[in-house]
Tab-separated table of C-alpha atoms in Angstrom:
chain	number	residue	atom	x	y	z
A	19	UNK	CA	-11.482	76.621	-4.830
A	20	UNK	CA	-12.380	75.186	-8.333
A	21	UNK	CA	-11.260	78.336	-10.045
A	22	UNK	CA	-7.757	78.077	-8.572
A	23	UNK	CA	-7.561	74.473	-9.249
A	24	UNK	CA	-8.596	75.103	-12.923
A	25	UNK	CA	-5.954	77.792	-13.323
A	26	UNK	CA	-3.338	75.355	-11.922
A	27	UNK	CA	-4.325	72.610	-14.315
A	28	UNK	CA	-4.235	75.052	-17.305
A	29	UNK	CA	-0.978	76.492	-16.253
A	30	UNK	CA	0.654	73.090	-15.839
A	31	UNK	CA	-0.767	71.728	-19.087
A	32	UNK	CA	0.646	74.751	-20.932
A	33	UNK	CA	4.074	74.405	-19.372
A	34	UNK	CA	4.490	70.676	-19.475
A	35	UNK	CA	1.643	68.978	-21.284
A	36	UNK	CA	0.248	67.385	-18.083
A	37	UNK	CA	-2.171	66.671	-16.786
A	38	UNK	CA	-4.487	65.932	-19.507
A	39	UNK	CA	-8.125	66.902	-18.947
A	40	UNK	CA	-11.117	64.810	-19.917
A	41	UNK	CA	-14.629	65.915	-19.930
A	42	UNK	CA	-16.355	62.566	-19.268
A	43	UNK	CA	-19.880	63.856	-20.060
A	44	UNK	CA	-18.646	64.627	-23.660
A	45	UNK	CA	-17.260	61.151	-23.889
A	46	UNK	CA	-20.614	59.721	-22.909
A	47	UNK	CA	-22.547	61.960	-25.267
A	48	UNK	CA	-20.340	61.023	-28.293
A	49	UNK	CA	-19.845	57.215	-27.601
A	50	UNK	CA	-20.622	55.137	-30.653
A	51	UNK	CA	-21.820	52.174	-28.703
A	52	UNK	CA	-23.442	53.268	-25.374
A	53	UNK	CA	-25.596	50.109	-25.420
A	54	UNK	CA	-22.492	48.074	-24.664
A	55	UNK	CA	-22.056	49.850	-21.392
A	56	UNK	CA	-20.897	53.196	-20.067
A	57	UNK	CA	-17.408	54.113	-20.962
A	58	UNK	CA	-15.182	54.392	-17.888
A	59	UNK	CA	-11.627	54.826	-19.106
A	60	UNK	CA	-9.427	55.280	-22.127
A	61	UNK	CA	-6.429	53.349	-23.508
A	62	UNK	CA	-3.142	54.044	-21.701
A	63	UNK	CA	-2.239	57.170	-23.685
A	64	UNK	CA	-5.645	58.616	-23.290
A	65	UNK	CA	-6.604	59.276	-26.875
A	66	UNK	CA	-9.335	56.671	-27.362
A	67	UNK	CA	-12.177	56.010	-24.817
A	68	UNK	CA	-13.356	52.476	-25.072
A	69	UNK	CA	-16.123	50.073	-24.090
A	70	UNK	CA	-15.194	47.636	-21.346
A	71	UNK	CA	-12.616	45.214	-22.840
A	72	UNK	CA	-12.548	47.431	-25.867
A	73	UNK	CA	-9.409	48.085	-27.893
A	74	UNK	CA	-8.475	50.011	-30.962
A	75	UNK	CA	-6.064	49.427	-33.838
A	76	UNK	CA	-4.016	52.751	-34.360
A	77	UNK	CA	-1.873	53.993	-37.171
A	78	UNK	CA	-0.705	57.424	-38.332
A	79	UNK	CA	-0.260	59.100	-41.664
A	80	UNK	CA	2.916	61.205	-42.021
A	81	UNK	CA	1.524	64.441	-43.462
A	82	UNK	CA	5.001	65.614	-44.357
A	83	UNK	CA	5.253	62.908	-46.976
A	84	UNK	CA	2.283	64.325	-48.754
A	85	UNK	CA	3.597	67.608	-49.648
A	86	UNK	CA	4.158	68.647	-53.413
A	87	UNK	CA	5.799	71.555	-54.950
A	88	UNK	CA	2.639	73.787	-54.256
A	89	UNK	CA	1.397	72.336	-50.957
A	90	UNK	CA	-0.410	69.195	-50.014
A	91	UNK	CA	-1.027	66.602	-52.672
A	92	UNK	CA	-4.630	65.964	-51.767
A	93	UNK	CA	-5.113	63.087	-54.376
A	94	UNK	CA	-2.063	61.244	-52.814
A	95	UNK	CA	-3.333	61.960	-49.218
A	96	UNK	CA	-6.757	60.637	-50.200
A	97	UNK	CA	-5.169	57.379	-51.540
A	98	UNK	CA	-3.091	56.998	-48.245
A	99	UNK	CA	-6.185	57.545	-46.093
A	100	UNK	CA	-8.285	54.935	-47.945
A	101	UNK	CA	-5.501	52.361	-48.048
A	102	UNK	CA	-4.801	53.098	-44.283
A	103	UNK	CA	-8.441	52.469	-43.329
A	104	UNK	CA	-8.512	49.121	-45.114
A	105	UNK	CA	-5.193	48.083	-43.724
A	106	UNK	CA	-6.296	48.894	-40.213
A	107	UNK	CA	-9.551	46.901	-40.722
A	108	UNK	CA	-7.659	43.982	-42.016
A	109	UNK	CA	-5.270	44.099	-38.981
A	110	UNK	CA	-8.303	43.407	-36.722
A	111	UNK	CA	-9.015	40.049	-38.372
A	112	UNK	CA	-5.298	38.928	-37.952
A	113	UNK	CA	-4.598	40.430	-34.575
A	114	UNK	CA	-3.791	38.084	-31.641
A	115	UNK	CA	-5.390	39.006	-28.304
A	116	UNK	CA	-4.416	37.892	-24.769
A	117	UNK	CA	-8.111	37.431	-23.836
A	118	UNK	CA	-11.076	36.276	-25.810
A	119	UNK	CA	-13.167	39.149	-24.246
A	120	UNK	CA	-10.828	41.620	-25.905
A	121	UNK	CA	-11.111	39.774	-29.370
A	122	UNK	CA	-14.867	39.617	-29.049
A	123	UNK	CA	-15.413	43.361	-28.315
A	124	UNK	CA	-12.854	44.308	-31.053
A	125	UNK	CA	-14.651	42.253	-33.676
A	126	UNK	CA	-17.926	43.570	-32.527
A	127	UNK	CA	-16.974	47.239	-32.795
A	128	UNK	CA	-14.142	47.043	-35.283
A	129	UNK	CA	-12.585	50.244	-33.887
A	130	UNK	CA	-9.788	51.799	-35.820
A	131	UNK	CA	-7.977	54.970	-35.200
A	132	UNK	CA	-6.269	56.792	-38.097
A	133	UNK	CA	-4.065	59.666	-36.987
A	134	UNK	CA	-1.467	62.081	-38.222
A	135	UNK	CA	2.155	63.046	-37.580
A	136	UNK	CA	4.453	65.341	-39.271
A	137	UNK	CA	2.188	68.414	-39.344
A	138	UNK	CA	4.673	70.768	-37.707
A	139	UNK	CA	7.337	69.519	-40.207
A	140	UNK	CA	4.811	70.312	-42.994
A	141	UNK	CA	4.218	73.759	-41.802
A	142	UNK	CA	8.081	74.402	-41.686
A	143	UNK	CA	8.450	73.258	-45.311
A	144	UNK	CA	5.466	75.333	-46.284
A	145	UNK	CA	6.895	78.390	-44.484
A	146	UNK	CA	3.685	78.706	-42.468
A	147	UNK	CA	4.029	79.872	-38.800
A	148	UNK	CA	2.725	77.244	-36.441
A	149	UNK	CA	0.585	79.926	-34.532
A	150	UNK	CA	-0.813	81.615	-37.531
A	151	UNK	CA	-4.430	81.922	-38.822
A	152	UNK	CA	-3.192	80.287	-41.971
A	153	UNK	CA	-2.012	77.138	-40.042
A	154	UNK	CA	-5.367	77.052	-38.204
A	155	UNK	CA	-7.197	77.139	-41.603
A	156	UNK	CA	-4.956	74.392	-43.001
A	157	UNK	CA	-5.523	72.274	-39.806
A	158	UNK	CA	-9.328	72.598	-40.186
A	159	UNK	CA	-9.118	71.681	-43.988
A	160	UNK	CA	-6.909	68.771	-43.332
A	161	UNK	CA	-8.852	67.458	-40.389
A	162	UNK	CA	-12.209	67.609	-42.332
A	163	UNK	CA	-10.642	66.011	-45.381
A	164	UNK	CA	-9.019	63.144	-43.436
A	165	UNK	CA	-12.256	62.564	-41.397
A	166	UNK	CA	-14.615	62.561	-44.375
A	167	UNK	CA	-12.472	60.490	-46.459
A	168	UNK	CA	-11.889	57.845	-43.628
A	169	UNK	CA	-15.552	57.508	-42.847
A	170	UNK	CA	-16.336	57.285	-46.629
A	171	UNK	CA	-13.871	54.411	-46.933
A	172	UNK	CA	-15.409	52.730	-43.938
A	173	UNK	CA	-18.835	53.012	-45.628
A	174	UNK	CA	-17.400	51.412	-48.821
A	175	UNK	CA	-15.912	48.625	-46.699
A	176	UNK	CA	-19.305	48.110	-45.131
A	177	UNK	CA	-20.806	47.715	-48.543
A	178	UNK	CA	-18.259	45.095	-49.430
A	179	UNK	CA	-17.776	43.279	-46.186
A	180	UNK	CA	-20.587	44.278	-44.088
A	181	UNK	CA	-20.891	46.788	-41.259
A	182	UNK	CA	-19.500	46.328	-37.768
A	183	UNK	CA	-21.699	43.828	-35.884
A	184	UNK	CA	-23.001	46.267	-33.346
A	185	UNK	CA	-23.946	48.938	-36.024
A	186	UNK	CA	-27.636	48.254	-35.829
A	187	UNK	CA	-27.758	49.187	-32.173
A	188	UNK	CA	-25.149	51.856	-32.319
A	189	UNK	CA	-25.533	55.658	-31.909
A	190	UNK	CA	-24.094	56.027	-35.455
A	191	UNK	CA	-27.111	54.344	-37.021
A	192	UNK	CA	-29.366	56.525	-34.485
A	193	UNK	CA	-27.713	59.737	-35.858
A	194	UNK	CA	-28.635	58.566	-39.419
A	195	UNK	CA	-25.120	57.530	-40.613
A	196	UNK	CA	-25.018	55.116	-43.454
A	197	UNK	CA	-23.785	51.622	-42.521
A	198	UNK	CA	-19.959	51.679	-41.786
A	199	UNK	CA	-17.437	48.892	-41.200
A	200	UNK	CA	-15.957	50.620	-38.119
A	201	UNK	CA	-17.481	52.109	-35.064
A	202	UNK	CA	-14.549	54.674	-34.935
A	203	UNK	CA	-12.148	55.655	-37.602
A	204	UNK	CA	-10.050	58.669	-36.434
A	205	UNK	CA	-7.873	58.858	-33.400
A	206	UNK	CA	-5.228	61.573	-32.913
A	207	UNK	CA	-2.613	60.061	-30.788
A	208	UNK	CA	0.128	62.041	-28.915
A	209	UNK	CA	2.588	61.808	-31.619
A	210	UNK	CA	5.611	63.460	-30.064
A	211	UNK	CA	7.440	59.956	-29.997
A	212	UNK	CA	5.712	58.375	-33.088
A	213	UNK	CA	7.379	60.651	-35.481
């Protein structure tokens, strides 16, 4: 029965982290480039759902390195986010690809995926329990700040270098977003091994 299967999936995910669960209808609803074909899969680790032959340039910010004496150094974090967005966008231009189809899709969508690591370490240094309301509030504030700053930097890059080539046909434009350089900017990778 579906309920029993769901309970087994939830219990296993809680105990071991596997299996991951994907709600493909949400993937399709939020795809930035549906005109390029229906998304059928993700990258190998499952954090980025991509167009056929799509790929994404990933990088992570170490949040623990952005702590000051009284908490997060928001100005330094903003500078790191903006620099990281520019760096990841630059990597697209110099990257080597095993197939021309991969290069063409990457240049058309200019997907980047800025993520984070070191959040648990930050909470330890801040003496904030991981499962506390304070940690949840900080998570919300950090996630919003990183997302808004990254998208703003992608917008500034579009003003300088032009938007990603598929922008005019993208859902981002349909949703009223200003022209941006990248069709995605945030990807939270499974960072257990990155840090």
